[in-house]
mmCIF file of N, CA and C in Angstrom:
data_model
loop_
_atom_site.group_PDB
_atom_site.id
_atom_site.type_symbol
_atom_site.label_atom_id
_atom_site.label_comp_id
_atom_site.label_asym_id
_atom_site.label_seq_id
_atom_site.Cartn_x
_atom_site.Cartn_y
_atom_site.Cartn_z
ATOM 1 N N MET A 25 -16.409 -14.436 -27.304
ATOM 2 C CA MET A 25 -16.532 -12.983 -27.325
ATOM 3 C C MET A 25 -15.827 -12.418 -26.088
ATOM 4 N N SER A 26 -14.913 -11.509 -26.314
ATOM 5 C CA SER A 26 -14.163 -10.937 -25.212
ATOM 6 C C SER A 26 -14.913 -9.737 -24.633
ATOM 7 N N ARG A 27 -14.897 -9.645 -23.355
ATOM 8 C CA ARG A 27 -15.561 -8.527 -22.682
ATOM 9 C C ARG A 27 -14.582 -7.381 -22.513
ATOM 10 N N THR A 28 -15.022 -6.188 -22.768
ATOM 11 C CA THR A 28 -14.157 -5.029 -22.593
ATOM 12 C C THR A 28 -14.120 -4.640 -21.123
ATOM 13 N N ASP A 29 -13.102 -3.896 -20.776
ATOM 14 C CA ASP A 29 -12.980 -3.425 -19.402
ATOM 15 C C ASP A 29 -14.185 -2.594 -18.984
ATOM 16 N N ALA A 30 -14.647 -1.751 -19.883
ATOM 17 C CA ALA A 30 -15.782 -0.879 -19.567
ATOM 18 C C ALA A 30 -17.032 -1.707 -19.261
ATOM 19 N N MET A 31 -17.262 -2.739 -20.055
ATOM 20 C CA MET A 31 -18.421 -3.599 -19.816
ATOM 21 C C MET A 31 -18.303 -4.313 -18.474
ATOM 22 N N LEU A 32 -17.116 -4.853 -18.203
ATOM 23 C CA LEU A 32 -16.906 -5.567 -16.944
ATOM 24 C C LEU A 32 -17.073 -4.631 -15.753
ATOM 25 N N PHE A 33 -16.511 -3.438 -15.872
ATOM 26 C CA PHE A 33 -16.630 -2.497 -14.764
ATOM 27 C C PHE A 33 -18.083 -2.100 -14.540
ATOM 28 N N GLU A 34 -18.827 -1.902 -15.612
ATOM 29 C CA GLU A 34 -20.250 -1.559 -15.469
ATOM 30 C C GLU A 34 -21.032 -2.689 -14.815
ATOM 31 N N HIS A 35 -20.697 -3.941 -15.174
ATOM 32 C CA HIS A 35 -21.355 -5.075 -14.512
ATOM 33 C C HIS A 35 -21.055 -5.059 -13.010
ATOM 34 N N TRP A 36 -19.824 -4.754 -12.668
ATOM 35 C CA TRP A 36 -19.478 -4.682 -11.249
ATOM 36 C C TRP A 36 -20.189 -3.514 -10.579
ATOM 37 N N ARG A 37 -20.124 -2.370 -11.198
ATOM 38 C CA ARG A 37 -20.661 -1.158 -10.591
ATOM 39 C C ARG A 37 -22.173 -1.234 -10.407
ATOM 40 N N ARG A 38 -22.877 -1.725 -11.394
ATOM 41 C CA ARG A 38 -24.341 -1.738 -11.333
ATOM 42 C C ARG A 38 -24.906 -2.958 -10.614
ATOM 43 N N GLU A 39 -24.305 -4.129 -10.861
ATOM 44 C CA GLU A 39 -24.877 -5.379 -10.349
ATOM 45 C C GLU A 39 -24.040 -6.023 -9.250
ATOM 46 N N ARG A 40 -22.873 -5.465 -8.977
ATOM 47 C CA ARG A 40 -21.907 -6.073 -8.055
ATOM 48 C C ARG A 40 -21.612 -7.512 -8.462
ATOM 49 N N ASN A 41 -21.397 -7.682 -9.761
ATOM 50 C CA ASN A 41 -21.088 -8.981 -10.348
ATOM 51 C C ASN A 41 -19.651 -9.354 -9.984
ATOM 52 N N ALA A 42 -19.496 -10.310 -9.086
ATOM 53 C CA ALA A 42 -18.170 -10.694 -8.587
ATOM 54 C C ALA A 42 -17.298 -11.286 -9.685
ATOM 55 N N GLU A 43 -17.887 -12.005 -10.608
ATOM 56 C CA GLU A 43 -17.109 -12.598 -11.708
ATOM 57 C C GLU A 43 -16.503 -11.510 -12.585
ATOM 58 N N ALA A 44 -17.246 -10.452 -12.843
ATOM 59 C CA ALA A 44 -16.722 -9.340 -13.641
ATOM 60 C C ALA A 44 -15.538 -8.688 -12.918
ATOM 61 N N PHE A 45 -15.672 -8.492 -11.615
ATOM 62 C CA PHE A 45 -14.572 -7.890 -10.856
ATOM 63 C C PHE A 45 -13.368 -8.822 -10.817
ATOM 64 N N ARG A 46 -13.609 -10.113 -10.673
ATOM 65 C CA ARG A 46 -12.512 -11.087 -10.657
ATOM 66 C C ARG A 46 -11.725 -11.037 -11.959
ATOM 67 N N ILE A 47 -12.422 -10.937 -13.069
ATOM 68 C CA ILE A 47 -11.744 -10.869 -14.371
ATOM 69 C C ILE A 47 -10.877 -9.619 -14.448
ATOM 70 N N LEU A 48 -11.417 -8.492 -14.021
ATOM 71 C CA LEU A 48 -10.633 -7.248 -14.034
ATOM 72 C C LEU A 48 -9.414 -7.348 -13.113
ATOM 73 N N ALA A 49 -9.623 -7.882 -11.920
ATOM 74 C CA ALA A 49 -8.520 -7.996 -10.969
ATOM 75 C C ALA A 49 -7.439 -8.931 -11.506
ATOM 76 N N THR A 50 -7.844 -10.031 -12.097
ATOM 77 C CA THR A 50 -6.887 -10.974 -12.666
ATOM 78 C C THR A 50 -6.132 -10.336 -13.827
ATOM 79 N N ARG A 51 -6.834 -9.590 -14.631
ATOM 80 C CA ARG A 51 -6.242 -8.947 -15.801
ATOM 81 C C ARG A 51 -5.177 -7.918 -15.411
ATOM 82 N N TYR A 52 -5.392 -7.177 -14.339
ATOM 83 C CA TYR A 52 -4.507 -6.048 -14.008
ATOM 84 C C TYR A 52 -3.696 -6.218 -12.727
ATOM 85 N N ALA A 53 -3.828 -7.339 -12.042
ATOM 86 C CA ALA A 53 -3.114 -7.527 -10.775
ATOM 87 C C ALA A 53 -1.601 -7.428 -10.953
ATOM 88 N N GLY A 54 -1.073 -8.020 -11.987
ATOM 89 C CA GLY A 54 0.374 -7.987 -12.213
ATOM 90 C C GLY A 54 0.890 -6.585 -12.436
ATOM 91 N N MET A 55 0.211 -5.842 -13.276
ATOM 92 C CA MET A 55 0.635 -4.466 -13.573
ATOM 93 C C MET A 55 0.582 -3.602 -12.321
ATOM 94 N N VAL A 56 -0.489 -3.734 -11.544
ATOM 95 C CA VAL A 56 -0.647 -2.933 -10.333
ATOM 96 C C VAL A 56 0.428 -3.309 -9.314
ATOM 97 N N TYR A 57 0.637 -4.606 -9.112
ATOM 98 C CA TYR A 57 1.641 -5.056 -8.146
ATOM 99 C C TYR A 57 3.036 -4.573 -8.543
ATOM 100 N N HIS A 58 3.406 -4.739 -9.797
ATOM 101 C CA HIS A 58 4.757 -4.362 -10.228
ATOM 102 C C HIS A 58 4.967 -2.846 -10.188
ATOM 103 N N THR A 59 3.924 -2.098 -10.428
ATOM 104 C CA THR A 59 4.026 -0.647 -10.285
ATOM 105 C C THR A 59 4.325 -0.292 -8.831
ATOM 106 N N CYS A 60 3.584 -0.887 -7.915
ATOM 107 C CA CYS A 60 3.804 -0.635 -6.483
ATOM 108 C C CYS A 60 5.175 -1.138 -6.049
ATOM 109 N N ARG A 61 5.594 -2.255 -6.573
ATOM 110 C CA ARG A 61 6.897 -2.835 -6.193
ATOM 111 C C ARG A 61 8.052 -1.949 -6.642
ATOM 112 N N ARG A 62 7.945 -1.383 -7.843
ATOM 113 C CA ARG A 62 9.008 -0.485 -8.329
ATOM 114 C C ARG A 62 9.140 0.736 -7.434
ATOM 115 N N ILE A 63 8.033 1.247 -6.965
ATOM 116 C CA ILE A 63 8.061 2.463 -6.146
ATOM 117 C C ILE A 63 8.491 2.152 -4.718
ATOM 118 N N LEU A 64 7.983 1.067 -4.157
ATOM 119 C CA LEU A 64 8.223 0.764 -2.749
ATOM 120 C C LEU A 64 9.478 -0.077 -2.503
ATOM 121 N N ASN A 65 9.865 -0.862 -3.492
ATOM 122 C CA ASN A 65 11.030 -1.735 -3.368
ATOM 123 C C ASN A 65 10.903 -2.680 -2.164
ATOM 124 N N ASN A 66 9.669 -3.130 -1.928
ATOM 125 C CA ASN A 66 9.392 -4.035 -0.812
ATOM 126 C C ASN A 66 8.193 -4.901 -1.220
ATOM 127 N N PRO A 67 8.389 -6.207 -1.387
ATOM 128 C CA PRO A 67 7.299 -7.060 -1.881
ATOM 129 C C PRO A 67 6.045 -7.056 -1.012
ATOM 130 N N SER A 68 6.200 -7.136 0.298
ATOM 131 C CA SER A 68 4.993 -7.203 1.140
ATOM 132 C C SER A 68 4.258 -5.867 1.160
ATOM 133 N N GLU A 69 4.994 -4.751 1.170
ATOM 134 C CA GLU A 69 4.346 -3.440 1.094
ATOM 135 C C GLU A 69 3.653 -3.270 -0.260
ATOM 136 N N ALA A 70 4.270 -3.780 -1.313
ATOM 137 C CA ALA A 70 3.679 -3.691 -2.644
ATOM 138 C C ALA A 70 2.376 -4.496 -2.720
ATOM 139 N N GLU A 71 2.357 -5.661 -2.080
ATOM 140 C CA GLU A 71 1.125 -6.454 -2.063
ATOM 141 C C GLU A 71 0.001 -5.697 -1.369
ATOM 142 N N ASP A 72 0.311 -5.091 -0.235
ATOM 143 C CA ASP A 72 -0.708 -4.325 0.498
ATOM 144 C C ASP A 72 -1.207 -3.145 -0.325
ATOM 145 N N ALA A 73 -0.293 -2.427 -0.957
ATOM 146 C CA ALA A 73 -0.679 -1.276 -1.777
ATOM 147 C C ALA A 73 -1.531 -1.722 -2.968
ATOM 148 N N ALA A 74 -1.175 -2.838 -3.577
ATOM 149 C CA ALA A 74 -1.944 -3.347 -4.717
ATOM 150 C C ALA A 74 -3.365 -3.723 -4.279
ATOM 151 N N GLN A 75 -3.489 -4.347 -3.113
ATOM 152 C CA GLN A 75 -4.821 -4.674 -2.614
ATOM 153 C C GLN A 75 -5.638 -3.415 -2.374
ATOM 154 N N GLU A 76 -4.994 -2.378 -1.860
ATOM 155 C CA GLU A 76 -5.693 -1.109 -1.650
ATOM 156 C C GLU A 76 -6.202 -0.541 -2.969
ATOM 157 N N CYS A 77 -5.433 -0.708 -4.037
ATOM 158 C CA CYS A 77 -5.859 -0.206 -5.346
ATOM 159 C C CYS A 77 -7.159 -0.875 -5.791
ATOM 160 N N PHE A 78 -7.240 -2.173 -5.591
ATOM 161 C CA PHE A 78 -8.449 -2.883 -5.999
ATOM 162 C C PHE A 78 -9.615 -2.584 -5.054
ATOM 163 N N LEU A 79 -9.324 -2.250 -3.814
ATOM 164 C CA LEU A 79 -10.390 -1.788 -2.924
ATOM 165 C C LEU A 79 -10.941 -0.449 -3.400
ATOM 166 N N VAL A 80 -10.058 0.420 -3.883
ATOM 167 C CA VAL A 80 -10.506 1.700 -4.436
ATOM 168 C C VAL A 80 -11.386 1.451 -5.648
ATOM 169 N N LEU A 81 -10.944 0.546 -6.528
ATOM 170 C CA LEU A 81 -11.738 0.218 -7.708
ATOM 171 C C LEU A 81 -13.094 -0.357 -7.304
ATOM 172 N N ALA A 82 -13.093 -1.249 -6.326
ATOM 173 C CA ALA A 82 -14.349 -1.891 -5.908
ATOM 174 C C ALA A 82 -15.313 -0.900 -5.286
ATOM 175 N N SER A 83 -14.795 0.134 -4.649
ATOM 176 C CA SER A 83 -15.677 1.049 -3.929
ATOM 177 C C SER A 83 -16.064 2.293 -4.725
ATOM 178 N N THR A 84 -15.500 2.472 -5.903
ATOM 179 C CA THR A 84 -15.858 3.656 -6.674
ATOM 180 C C THR A 84 -17.234 3.481 -7.307
ATOM 181 N N ASP A 85 -18.009 4.531 -7.273
ATOM 182 C CA ASP A 85 -19.356 4.480 -7.845
ATOM 183 C C ASP A 85 -19.454 5.192 -9.176
ATOM 184 N N LYS A 86 -18.415 5.896 -9.543
ATOM 185 C CA LYS A 86 -18.465 6.591 -10.824
ATOM 186 C C LYS A 86 -17.569 5.876 -11.821
ATOM 187 N N PRO A 87 -17.883 5.955 -13.073
ATOM 188 C CA PRO A 87 -17.047 5.302 -14.089
ATOM 189 C C PRO A 87 -15.629 5.852 -14.037
ATOM 190 N N VAL A 88 -14.670 4.990 -14.342
ATOM 191 C CA VAL A 88 -13.270 5.374 -14.244
ATOM 192 C C VAL A 88 -12.741 6.004 -15.531
ATOM 193 N N GLY A 89 -13.560 6.212 -16.487
ATOM 194 C CA GLY A 89 -13.115 6.825 -17.729
ATOM 195 C C GLY A 89 -13.026 5.792 -18.832
ATOM 196 N N GLY A 90 -12.357 6.180 -19.898
ATOM 197 C CA GLY A 90 -12.302 5.330 -21.076
ATOM 198 C C GLY A 90 -11.491 4.062 -20.907
ATOM 199 N N TYR A 91 -10.384 4.139 -20.190
ATOM 200 C CA TYR A 91 -9.501 2.989 -20.082
ATOM 201 C C TYR A 91 -9.169 2.720 -18.623
ATOM 202 N N LEU A 92 -9.297 1.472 -18.235
ATOM 203 C CA LEU A 92 -9.087 1.093 -16.849
ATOM 204 C C LEU A 92 -7.603 0.991 -16.491
ATOM 205 N N ALA A 93 -6.771 0.504 -17.410
ATOM 206 C CA ALA A 93 -5.349 0.300 -17.107
ATOM 207 C C ALA A 93 -4.655 1.585 -16.664
ATOM 208 N N PRO A 94 -4.785 2.697 -17.382
ATOM 209 C CA PRO A 94 -4.124 3.919 -16.913
ATOM 210 C C PRO A 94 -4.676 4.412 -15.576
ATOM 211 N N TRP A 95 -5.968 4.231 -15.368
ATOM 212 C CA TRP A 95 -6.579 4.647 -14.104
ATOM 213 C C TRP A 95 -5.992 3.845 -12.948
ATOM 214 N N LEU A 96 -5.904 2.515 -13.114
ATOM 215 C CA LEU A 96 -5.330 1.669 -12.077
ATOM 216 C C LEU A 96 -3.847 1.983 -11.866
ATOM 217 N N HIS A 97 -3.137 2.276 -12.933
ATOM 218 C CA HIS A 97 -1.719 2.628 -12.813
ATOM 219 C C HIS A 97 -1.563 3.901 -11.987
ATOM 220 N N ARG A 98 -2.400 4.878 -12.246
ATOM 221 C CA ARG A 98 -2.341 6.130 -11.486
ATOM 222 C C ARG A 98 -2.668 5.898 -10.011
ATOM 223 N N VAL A 99 -3.693 5.090 -9.749
ATOM 224 C CA VAL A 99 -4.051 4.774 -8.363
ATOM 225 C C VAL A 99 -2.892 4.031 -7.686
ATOM 226 N N ALA A 100 -2.277 3.100 -8.393
ATOM 227 C CA ALA A 100 -1.154 2.341 -7.837
ATOM 228 C C ALA A 100 0.011 3.268 -7.503
ATOM 229 N N CYS A 101 0.322 4.190 -8.394
ATOM 230 C CA CYS A 101 1.406 5.147 -8.128
ATOM 231 C C CYS A 101 1.088 5.988 -6.903
ATOM 232 N N HIS A 102 -0.113 6.490 -6.832
ATOM 233 C CA HIS A 102 -0.500 7.340 -5.699
ATOM 234 C C HIS A 102 -0.460 6.564 -4.385
ATOM 235 N N ARG A 103 -1.005 5.358 -4.381
ATOM 236 C CA ARG A 103 -1.021 4.553 -3.151
ATOM 237 C C ARG A 103 0.398 4.221 -2.706
ATOM 238 N N ALA A 104 1.237 3.827 -3.643
ATOM 239 C CA ALA A 104 2.612 3.466 -3.296
ATOM 240 C C ALA A 104 3.378 4.685 -2.788
ATOM 241 N N LEU A 105 3.198 5.815 -3.429
ATOM 242 C CA LEU A 105 3.885 7.033 -2.982
ATOM 243 C C LEU A 105 3.383 7.469 -1.608
ATOM 244 N N GLU A 106 2.087 7.333 -1.358
ATOM 245 C CA GLU A 106 1.545 7.652 -0.026
ATOM 246 C C GLU A 106 2.170 6.761 1.033
ATOM 247 N N ARG A 107 2.300 5.474 0.734
ATOM 248 C CA ARG A 107 2.916 4.546 1.690
ATOM 249 C C ARG A 107 4.385 4.891 1.920
ATOM 250 N N ARG A 108 5.093 5.247 0.859
ATOM 251 C CA ARG A 108 6.516 5.598 0.997
ATOM 252 C C ARG A 108 6.679 6.861 1.834
ATOM 253 N N ARG A 109 5.824 7.859 1.599
ATOM 254 C CA ARG A 109 5.896 9.087 2.398
ATOM 255 C C ARG A 109 5.542 8.812 3.857
ATOM 256 N N ALA A 110 4.549 7.977 4.095
ATOM 257 C CA ALA A 110 4.166 7.643 5.467
ATOM 258 C C ALA A 110 5.313 6.929 6.183
ATOM 259 N N GLU A 111 5.986 6.031 5.488
ATOM 260 C CA GLU A 111 7.133 5.333 6.073
ATOM 261 C C GLU A 111 8.259 6.313 6.392
ATOM 262 N N GLN A 112 8.486 7.266 5.506
ATOM 263 C CA GLN A 112 9.525 8.268 5.748
ATOM 264 C C GLN A 112 9.183 9.133 6.957
ATOM 265 N N ARG A 113 7.907 9.512 7.066
ATOM 266 C CA ARG A 113 7.484 10.305 8.226
ATOM 267 C C ARG A 113 7.666 9.513 9.524
ATOM 268 N N ARG A 114 7.347 8.217 9.484
ATOM 269 C CA ARG A 114 7.526 7.372 10.659
ATOM 270 C C ARG A 114 9.004 7.289 11.040
ATOM 271 N N CYS A 115 9.865 7.096 10.064
ATOM 272 C CA CYS A 115 11.305 7.031 10.342
ATOM 273 C C CYS A 115 11.809 8.350 10.912
ATOM 274 N N ASP A 116 11.326 9.462 10.385
ATOM 275 C CA ASP A 116 11.724 10.778 10.898
ATOM 276 C C ASP A 116 11.286 10.955 12.348
ATOM 277 N N ARG A 117 10.043 10.550 12.664
ATOM 278 C CA ARG A 117 9.554 10.646 14.045
ATOM 279 C C ARG A 117 10.398 9.799 14.985
ATOM 280 N N GLU A 118 10.722 8.584 14.557
ATOM 281 C CA GLU A 118 11.529 7.704 15.394
ATOM 282 C C GLU A 118 12.927 8.275 15.610
ATOM 283 N N ALA A 119 13.503 8.862 14.567
ATOM 284 C CA ALA A 119 14.841 9.459 14.692
ATOM 285 C C ALA A 119 14.804 10.641 15.654
ATOM 286 N N ARG A 120 13.762 11.478 15.559
ATOM 287 C CA ARG A 120 13.648 12.614 16.486
ATOM 288 C C ARG A 120 13.476 12.120 17.916
ATOM 289 N N TYR A 121 12.678 11.092 18.103
ATOM 290 C CA TYR A 121 12.464 10.541 19.436
ATOM 291 C C TYR A 121 13.775 9.981 19.994
ATOM 292 N N ALA A 122 14.494 9.239 19.172
ATOM 293 C CA ALA A 122 15.756 8.647 19.621
ATOM 294 C C ALA A 122 16.782 9.730 19.942
ATOM 295 N N ALA A 123 16.768 10.821 19.185
ATOM 296 C CA ALA A 123 17.717 11.906 19.442
ATOM 297 C C ALA A 123 17.400 12.614 20.748
ATOM 298 N N ASP A 124 16.135 12.663 21.136
ATOM 299 C CA ASP A 124 15.737 13.334 22.373
ATOM 300 C C ASP A 124 15.993 12.483 23.616
ATOM 301 N N ARG A 125 16.140 11.196 23.441
ATOM 302 C CA ARG A 125 16.357 10.292 24.574
ATOM 303 C C ARG A 125 17.807 10.394 25.032
ATOM 304 N N PRO A 126 18.026 10.342 26.334
ATOM 305 C CA PRO A 126 19.415 10.357 26.809
ATOM 306 C C PRO A 126 20.109 9.055 26.421
ATOM 307 N N SER A 127 21.379 9.156 26.125
ATOM 308 C CA SER A 127 22.110 7.960 25.727
ATOM 309 C C SER A 127 22.481 7.140 26.964
ATOM 310 N N ALA A 128 22.729 5.884 26.764
ATOM 311 C CA ALA A 128 23.088 4.984 27.857
ATOM 312 C C ALA A 128 24.472 5.349 28.388
ATOM 313 N N VAL A 129 24.640 5.168 29.657
ATOM 314 C CA VAL A 129 25.908 5.474 30.305
ATOM 315 C C VAL A 129 26.551 4.165 30.745
ATOM 316 N N GLU A 130 27.809 3.990 30.404
ATOM 317 C CA GLU A 130 28.535 2.805 30.840
ATOM 318 C C GLU A 130 28.856 2.940 32.325
ATOM 319 N N MET A 131 28.544 1.905 33.067
ATOM 320 C CA MET A 131 28.843 1.910 34.497
ATOM 321 C C MET A 131 29.862 0.815 34.781
ATOM 322 N N GLY A 132 30.776 1.116 35.659
ATOM 323 C CA GLY A 132 31.779 0.137 36.051
ATOM 324 C C GLY A 132 31.275 -0.748 37.171
ATOM 325 N N TRP A 133 31.982 -1.842 37.417
ATOM 326 C CA TRP A 133 31.591 -2.783 38.452
ATOM 327 C C TRP A 133 31.518 -2.107 39.818
ATOM 328 N N ASP A 134 32.431 -1.199 40.099
ATOM 329 C CA ASP A 134 32.439 -0.520 41.399
ATOM 330 C C ASP A 134 31.140 0.242 41.640
ATOM 331 N N GLU A 135 30.533 0.735 40.592
ATOM 332 C CA GLU A 135 29.312 1.536 40.748
ATOM 333 C C GLU A 135 28.058 0.670 40.949
ATOM 334 N N ILE A 136 28.072 -0.556 40.446
ATOM 335 C CA ILE A 136 26.865 -1.382 40.549
ATOM 336 C C ILE A 136 27.007 -2.529 41.531
ATOM 337 N N GLN A 137 28.191 -2.771 42.055
ATOM 338 C CA GLN A 137 28.444 -3.922 42.925
ATOM 339 C C GLN A 137 27.511 -3.958 44.124
ATOM 340 N N GLU A 138 27.248 -2.836 44.745
ATOM 341 C CA GLU A 138 26.414 -2.834 45.944
ATOM 342 C C GLU A 138 24.951 -3.155 45.634
ATOM 343 N N HIS A 139 24.536 -3.031 44.373
ATOM 344 C CA HIS A 139 23.142 -3.308 43.989
ATOM 345 C C HIS A 139 22.930 -4.747 43.525
ATOM 346 N N VAL A 140 24.002 -5.481 43.337
ATOM 347 C CA VAL A 140 23.909 -6.850 42.852
ATOM 348 C C VAL A 140 23.944 -7.783 44.044
ATOM 349 N N ASP A 141 23.008 -8.681 44.089
ATOM 350 C CA ASP A 141 22.926 -9.617 45.205
ATOM 351 C C ASP A 141 23.676 -10.887 44.863
#
């Protein structure tokens, strides 16, 4: 007898049944990871985002609706997009910081000779 996603999720939500959660995670890990990978184009970032999706699932106390796959897909898209935006903001901050820094000046031997022992 096959267990439905709704039944498994209810077992997890009400009883914290680890086996039920393991089955759900195994069932949807590939879809969640590949969704994150398509958006992020980075395997290690996609793994982290996928783990975050299952943490969201594990910590939710309300039912996720009729079907778990679309819910997880939506969470995966949101998590991956949040990570991509955060990375872009970090790159922008670094670029602004680098632009504000004075550039290096080439010095000739005559200018540094007296400082070299």
